[in-house]
Amino acid sequence: MAQETGHFIIIGAQKSGTTSLYAMLQAHDMVGMSWEKETNYFCRDGDGPGALDTYLEQFPRDRAWRGEASPLYTMAYEFP
């Protein structure tokens, strides 16, 4: 049976436990959380997100699941 893989983003209000959830998932041996907790990749000002390669470097490649936690994504309506 093949191992499942996936990617996810934790989106939550500020002070709602996203840091605790990030830390718990980071401790799991199948989950590779972004090196920087709040990448805010999809909230870039100006011309949109930065370079995709730079974003992908945030994640360990040896994990089945990869994720990030960026509470700022709840304010997406403020970003183009």
PDB file of C-alpha atoms in Angstrom:
ATOM      1  CA  MET A   1       0.000   0.000   0.000  1.00  0.00           C
ATOM      2  CA  ALA A   2       1.400   3.388  -0.999  1.00  0.00           C
ATOM      3  CA  GLN A   3       1.909   5.999   1.658  1.00  0.00           C
ATOM      4  CA  GLU A   4      -0.466   8.950   1.410  1.00  0.00           C
ATOM      5  CA  THR A   5       1.006  12.407   1.003  1.00  0.00           C
ATOM      6  CA  GLY A   6      -0.475  15.857   1.144  1.00  0.00           C
ATOM      7  CA  HIS A   7      -0.106  19.532   1.798  1.00  0.00           C
ATOM      8  CA  PHE A   8      -2.134  21.770   4.082  1.00  0.00           C
ATOM      9  CA  ILE A   9      -2.395  25.272   5.522  1.00  0.00           C
ATOM     10  CA  ILE A  10      -3.546  26.088   9.040  1.00  0.00           C
ATOM     11  CA  ILE A  11      -5.663  29.227   8.876  1.00  0.00           C
ATOM     12  CA  GLY A  12      -6.981  30.611  12.130  1.00  0.00           C
ATOM     13  CA  ALA A  13      -7.583  33.837  13.947  1.00  0.00           C
ATOM     14  CA  GLN A  14      -4.679  35.345  15.821  1.00  0.00           C
ATOM     15  CA  LYS A  15      -4.371  34.010  19.390  1.00  0.00           C
ATOM     16  CA  SER A  16      -6.549  30.997  18.535  1.00  0.00           C
ATOM     17  CA  GLY A  17      -3.959  28.258  19.078  1.00  0.00           C
ATOM     18  CA  THR A  18      -2.301  28.104  15.666  1.00  0.00           C
ATOM     19  CA  THR A  19       1.169  28.138  17.276  1.00  0.00           C
ATOM     20  CA  SER A  20       0.284  25.211  19.541  1.00  0.00           C
ATOM     21  CA  LEU A  21      -1.170  23.240  16.633  1.00  0.00           C
ATOM     22  CA  TYR A  22       1.905  24.072  14.519  1.00  0.00           C
ATOM     23  CA  ALA A  23       4.206  22.788  17.298  1.00  0.00           C
ATOM     24  CA  MET A  24       2.235  19.563  17.769  1.00  0.00           C
ATOM     25  CA  LEU A  25       2.248  18.812  14.055  1.00  0.00           C
ATOM     26  CA  GLN A  26       5.931  19.714  13.788  1.00  0.00           C
ATOM     27  CA  ALA A  27       6.702  17.047  16.413  1.00  0.00           C
ATOM     28  CA  HIS A  28       5.027  14.327  14.313  1.00  0.00           C
ATOM     29  CA  ASP A  29       7.498  12.272  12.283  1.00  0.00           C
ATOM     30  CA  MET A  30       5.297  12.194   9.151  1.00  0.00           C
ATOM     31  CA  VAL A  31       4.651  15.952   9.070  1.00  0.00           C
ATOM     32  CA  GLY A  32       7.066  18.592   7.808  1.00  0.00           C
ATOM     33  CA  MET A  33       5.979  22.027   8.891  1.00  0.00           C
ATOM     34  CA  SER A  34       7.487  25.116   7.240  1.00  0.00           C
ATOM     35  CA  TRP A  35      10.736  26.277   8.838  1.00  0.00           C
ATOM     36  CA  GLU A  36       9.155  29.712   9.312  1.00  0.00           C
ATOM     37  CA  LYS A  37       5.750  29.350  10.984  1.00  0.00           C
ATOM     38  CA  GLU A  38       4.018  32.249   9.259  1.00  0.00           C
ATOM     39  CA  THR A  39       5.249  32.272   5.684  1.00  0.00           C
ATOM     40  CA  ASN A  40       2.371  34.547   4.626  1.00  0.00           C
ATOM     41  CA  TYR A  41       3.268  33.516   1.093  1.00  0.00           C
ATOM     42  CA  PHE A  42      -0.191  34.188  -0.299  1.00  0.00           C
ATOM     43  CA  CYS A  43      -0.428  37.643   1.330  1.00  0.00           C
ATOM     44  CA  ARG A  44       2.407  39.370  -0.497  1.00  0.00           C
ATOM     45  CA  ASP A  45       1.959  43.020  -1.378  1.00  0.00           C
ATOM     46  CA  GLY A  46       2.566  44.318  -4.872  1.00  0.00           C
ATOM     47  CA  ASP A  47       2.781  41.744  -7.639  1.00  0.00           C
ATOM     48  CA  GLY A  48       1.489  38.813  -5.629  1.00  0.00           C
ATOM     49  CA  PRO A  49       3.354  35.877  -4.099  1.00  0.00           C
ATOM     50  CA  GLY A  50       7.126  35.699  -4.173  1.00  0.00           C
ATOM     51  CA  ALA A  51       9.098  33.041  -5.992  1.00  0.00           C
ATOM     52  CA  LEU A  52       7.571  29.579  -5.693  1.00  0.00           C
ATOM     53  CA  ASP A  53      11.015  27.992  -5.305  1.00  0.00           C
ATOM     54  CA  THR A  54      11.694  30.143  -2.245  1.00  0.00           C
ATOM     55  CA  TYR A  55       8.363  29.105  -0.739  1.00  0.00           C
ATOM     56  CA  LEU A  56       8.965  25.402  -1.380  1.00  0.00           C
ATOM     57  CA  GLU A  57      12.374  25.618   0.343  1.00  0.00           C
ATOM     58  CA  GLN A  58      10.436  26.238   3.570  1.00  0.00           C
ATOM     59  CA  PHE A  59       9.408  22.572   3.765  1.00  0.00           C
ATOM     60  CA  PRO A  60      11.420  19.438   4.529  1.00  0.00           C
ATOM     61  CA  ARG A  61      11.293  17.093   1.537  1.00  0.00           C
ATOM     62  CA  ASP A  62      11.499  13.864   3.529  1.00  0.00           C
ATOM     63  CA  ARG A  63       8.017  14.066   5.062  1.00  0.00           C
ATOM     64  CA  ALA A  64       4.763  12.667   3.702  1.00  0.00           C
ATOM     65  CA  TRP A  65       2.724  15.688   4.785  1.00  0.00           C
ATOM     66  CA  ARG A  66       3.841  19.311   4.542  1.00  0.00           C
ATOM     67  CA  GLY A  67       2.096  22.320   6.012  1.00  0.00           C
ATOM     68  CA  GLU A  68       2.297  25.839   7.310  1.00  0.00           C
ATOM     69  CA  ALA A  69       0.361  28.028   9.741  1.00  0.00           C
ATOM     70  CA  SER A  70      -0.359  31.618   8.749  1.00  0.00           C
ATOM     71  CA  PRO A  71      -3.160  33.311  10.698  1.00  0.00           C
ATOM     72  CA  LEU A  72      -2.806  36.353   8.438  1.00  0.00           C
ATOM     73  CA  TYR A  73      -4.608  34.370   5.719  1.00  0.00           C
ATOM     74  CA  THR A  74      -7.860  35.096   7.576  1.00  0.00           C
ATOM     75  CA  MET A  75      -7.425  38.681   6.390  1.00  0.00           C
ATOM     76  CA  ALA A  76      -7.231  37.667   2.724  1.00  0.00           C
ATOM     77  CA  TYR A  77      -9.870  40.244   1.832  1.00  0.00           C
ATOM     78  CA  GLU A  78      -7.224  42.931   2.480  1.00  0.00           C
ATOM     79  CA  PHE A  79      -4.834  41.468  -0.077  1.00  0.00           C
ATOM     80  CA  PRO A  80      -5.270  41.514  -3.851  1.00  0.00           C
TER      81      PRO A  80
END
